[in-house]
Amino acid sequence: MYLLPLLLLIPTVFSLNQEVSILHQVKLSLDDPTSSLSTWNPQDTSPCNWSGVSCNNTPLPSVTSLDLSNSNLAGPFPSLLCRLPNLSSLSLSNNFINSTLPSTINTCNSLLTLDLSQNLLTGPLPHTLSDLPLLTSLDLTGNNFSGDIPASFANFQKLEILSLVSNLLDKTIPPFLSNITSLKMLNLSYNPFSPGRIPPELGNLTNLRVLWLTQCNLIGEIPDSLSRLTRLVDLDLALNNLVGPIPSSLGGLTNIVQIELYNNSLTGSIPVELGKLKSLRLLDVSMNKLTGYIPEELCSVPLESLNLYENDLEGEVPKSIASSPNLYELRLFGNRLSGALPRDLGLNSPLRWLDLSENGFSGELPPGICERGELEELLVIQNSLSGGIPEGLGDCRSLTRVRLAYNRFSGRVPVGLWGLPRVYLLELVNNSFSGEIGRSVGGALNLSLLILSNNEFTGGLPEEIGSLNNLNQLSVGGNKMSGLLPDSLMSLGELGILDLHGNRFTGELSPGIGSWKKLNELNLAGNRFSGSIPVEIGSLTVLNYLDLSDNLFSGEIPVSLQGLKLNQLNLSNNRLTGDVPVSLAKEMYKNSFLGNPGLCGDIEGLCGSKDDGKSRGYVWLLRSIFVLAGVVFVAGLVWFYFKYTSFKKARAMERSKWTVMSFHKLGFSESEILESLDEDNVIGAGASGKVYKVVLTNGETVAVKRLWTGTVKETGGDSDLEKGERSSLKDEAFEAEVETLGKIRHKNIVKLWCCCTTRDCKLLVYEYMPNGSLGDLIHSTKGGTLGWETRFKIILDAAEGLSYLHHDCVPPIVHRDVKSNNILIDGDYGARVADFGVAKVVDLSGKAPKSMSVIAGSCGYIAPEYAYTLRVNEKSDIYSFGVVILEIVTRKRPVAPELGEKDLVKWVCSTLDQKGVEHVIDPKLDSCYKEEISKILNIGLLCTSPLPINRPSMRRVVKMLQEIGGVDEESRDKTREDKDGKLTPYYSEEASDQGSVA
Ligand SMILES: *[C@@H]1O[C@H](CO)[C@@H](O)[C@H](O)[C@H]1NC(C)=O
């Protein structure tokens, strides 16, 4: 206390020399693994050229600013910096500053700006921060501060920026923040606040430019008082539980540019008063419960982006939206909007993405929709649009996706549209288009899917179609096309689906079809093809759908057809003769050959079948049975069709209903993820769902875990009760995982990028770990090649991750399912803890945790006490971790036939006892590490002590591991190698729990 006045006197006599020495001591107090501070040389007379250091020269040269952001510095906050008398700006953003922020921070009394964002600070916000008399900007974003916002914060005198985004603050947003009238920016988003209202007092902060309260657990209504924030530019209240109407008084926010209210439960209509907001450029009110029309008044606003999807909006798109000069993205899918599209749409703005699917729009596509030449996606599926495609689209070289299916379009397709160089999907299904496929199609070099089914197209397939090397699907079923197939068609090596059914094509199939090596589906039914079926059809090895029915094919069925694995084979109603190949004369194909009078085989209804020549009455009976079966089949088909379309609809609806909760800045969209969820990409499956690997267009790879929530009906005898329980269990698992992972940032814990939810399905998007799980790695053949150094690093990494969960999270987190499959390995063989499927935040209130009705944990990893207490705590995680250590050292699974009756823990103990340590350690490990390995093994055994009290804390485990790994010769000598499995006093529990008590 007496020091303070002294310190205040010192600045005048303070020299640069002293500043060099202070900074040097700061350097020594920090871990600097990447030598970011290498230029900080204590021999220098001035620090002013050191990296990150800035000085001014008046009155005397002195350090005024330190920017050490992004430098990989670790360790506690270097309070020594506060001795720099003129330090006005300090940034340690994005480092690994840990432990708590000391309350002596108030000795940094020259500070104007303090940026400690993206670090690992924990504990309470120091109440002394508001003592800093000059502070204008305080950024503590992205730390683990917990508790409440101190009442002293009301006393900030000059603070303009307060950002506490993404911490663990868990009380409510206090009204006294309204005392900081100098505030221009208040960012409190993404904190687990307790449910609370927006304090109406915030309306007093009339200097506020930005009010950012995303995902703050806000309830109640939006207070009218916010309308007094006339300088506000950005208002973001998204992802809360706000109810009631959007206050019409928000029309008073005269400077507002951006309003985001998505994901709340707001009701009523969009207030007409928003039309007064002349600077408004972005309005996102998606995913609320709004009703009514889009107000005409909004049309006069120069909106850039209007996001209204997933509301119960009805009515028309306002004309002025179309003329908005900056509009580049308009997504209105899945609403109940109707009326004509504004004729000016695209004329005045560089429109790029337009998705109006699944509404009730009618009338024509606006002629100038691609006037600016930037339109990439034109999606208007399932509306009642009519008329032709505007000629202008034929010159729209930016187009990539065109989906006009299920409308009432008619007329010819503009010639240019066929040959657009970037289009990869052209879908015109179920309209009334006519005319021919233009020869210009040869220029559509990117075209992968050409889907024209159920229109009135005429003419033949143009020769030029053969130059589309990327063509994967050609579907022109249900048109009026005719003529011969061009020879060039045979060169389409990528073709997977060729559907020409229900046209008037003629001619013979050439042997060239043998080059369709990727063909899955060939449907030529209902045409006038003739000649024989080429033998080469047998070489289409992936073909599983073949329908040549209702044509004029003749000759014999090629024997080569027997080699195919066909799910669907239909050759009926042709002029085939000869014998059905023996292996095709199966029950499964019994309807495949009917209506070929000259065809014989051992199948009912064909010549030569066993029943032939017997009583005619019997044949007649059979025939009626067939007819009956046919009727049932058709009825089934119709039923299936309706089911299928409603299923597809449901799917489409599902897609549009995603709720996204993100914990990091994302470089991708949920739709991109959804489109890539393909069974081919499955990389694993766990109890709670499948895991997919998704490579995004931006080059990044992510892992997506898909959880089903159980509304999908399962067949089988499960009672509904069980189903219900299981689904609510999964819900819980999901919530737990998201809650927990989303808040955590640690180098040894898998990052959760975001989660997307719908009613039926939940997705968790994680960072992708190229080396998979430890379990898979260590037990694969590759496992033996993992050297000791690598294995040790994996153990240490995982221990640090768990230690973080147990000791640095407030409240602590028990993983509940620690096992080698839940430890993932990154590209550098670093390990990260994953899958908090059953993690629960431990209740610190002292109440006994609820006992779980379901077993938590995995076989072989479950601590023995669980059998009688059915409770899990940190000590059970430590047991499981011990098993993982043993698993890594022995390279044996925790439960395996080779271990006999014993589990791995018992096996290790008894083998140690009877045969010695050599028989326990994986023989693939280099014997020169034997001593170190034995020590790690001992830690594993200590962790798996039968009595929980004897297990060391995870923090202690990390310490012990570090001491062994840290080339600590002294401790190496102190520990004798023990062959009998007993532990040296060095690791005894008394020693281990001292020092771990924080
Ligand atoms: C803080 O980081 C330093 C340096 O990495 C480390 O030695 C120390 O254990 C960490 N402290 C805590 C509480 O995690």
Tab-separated table of N, CA, C and O and ligand atoms in Angstrom, residues 31 74-76 96 98-99 808 955 962, ligand 1:
chain	number	residue	atom	x	y	z
A	31	ASP	N	6.653	-19.015	-20.944
A	31	ASP	CA	7.069	-20.120	-21.795
A	31	ASP	C	7.000	-19.619	-23.234
A	31	ASP	O	5.970	-19.105	-23.640
A	74	ALA	N	3.095	-18.886	-23.125
A	74	ALA	CA	2.299	-19.573	-22.114
A	74	ALA	C	2.767	-19.180	-20.723
A	74	ALA	O	3.912	-18.768	-20.532
A	75	GLY	N	1.859	-19.335	-19.769
A	75	GLY	CA	2.192	-19.012	-18.392
A	75	GLY	C	1.197	-18.009	-17.843
A	75	GLY	O	0.306	-17.555	-18.557
A	76	PRO	N	1.334	-17.673	-16.573
A	76	PRO	CA	0.387	-16.730	-15.975
A	76	PRO	C	0.603	-15.306	-16.479
A	76	PRO	O	1.638	-15.002	-17.068
A	96	PHE	N	-1.327	-18.436	-24.705
A	96	PHE	CA	-1.772	-19.461	-23.763
A	96	PHE	C	-1.625	-18.953	-22.332
A	96	PHE	O	-1.186	-19.673	-21.442
A	98	ASN	N	-2.470	-18.381	-18.815
A	98	ASN	CA	-3.387	-19.214	-18.032
A	98	ASN	C	-3.486	-18.706	-16.600
A	98	ASN	O	-3.026	-17.610	-16.270
A	99	SER	N	-4.106	-19.515	-15.773
A	99	SER	CA	-4.317	-19.156	-14.379
A	99	SER	C	-5.264	-17.940	-14.303
A	99	SER	O	-5.897	-17.590	-15.281
A	808	ASP	N	-9.425	-27.374	-14.578
A	808	ASP	CA	-9.456	-26.002	-15.062
A	808	ASP	C	-10.820	-25.556	-15.550
A	808	ASP	O	-11.010	-24.408	-15.899
A	955	ARG	N	-4.096	-33.904	-12.396
A	955	ARG	CA	-3.036	-32.895	-12.393
A	955	ARG	C	-1.725	-33.528	-11.930
A	955	ARG	O	-0.665	-33.288	-12.475
A	962	GLN	N	5.300	-35.581	-16.803
A	962	GLN	CA	6.264	-34.577	-17.245
A	962	GLN	C	7.627	-34.819	-16.630
A	962	GLN	O	8.653	-34.672	-17.283
B	1	LIG	C1	0.312	-22.458	-17.313
B	1	LIG	O1	1.231	-22.604	-18.387
B	1	LIG	C2	2.535	-22.972	-17.972
B	1	LIG	C3	3.410	-22.940	-19.177
B	1	LIG	O2	2.927	-23.779	-20.181
B	1	LIG	C4	2.495	-24.337	-17.322
B	1	LIG	O3	3.755	-24.724	-16.913
B	1	LIG	C5	1.563	-24.277	-16.147
B	1	LIG	O4	1.417	-25.551	-15.600
B	1	LIG	C6	0.191	-23.756	-16.561
B	1	LIG	N1	-0.608	-23.546	-15.385
B	1	LIG	C7	-1.824	-24.022	-15.280
B	1	LIG	C8	-2.564	-23.682	-14.025
B	1	LIG	O5	-2.330	-24.710	-16.132
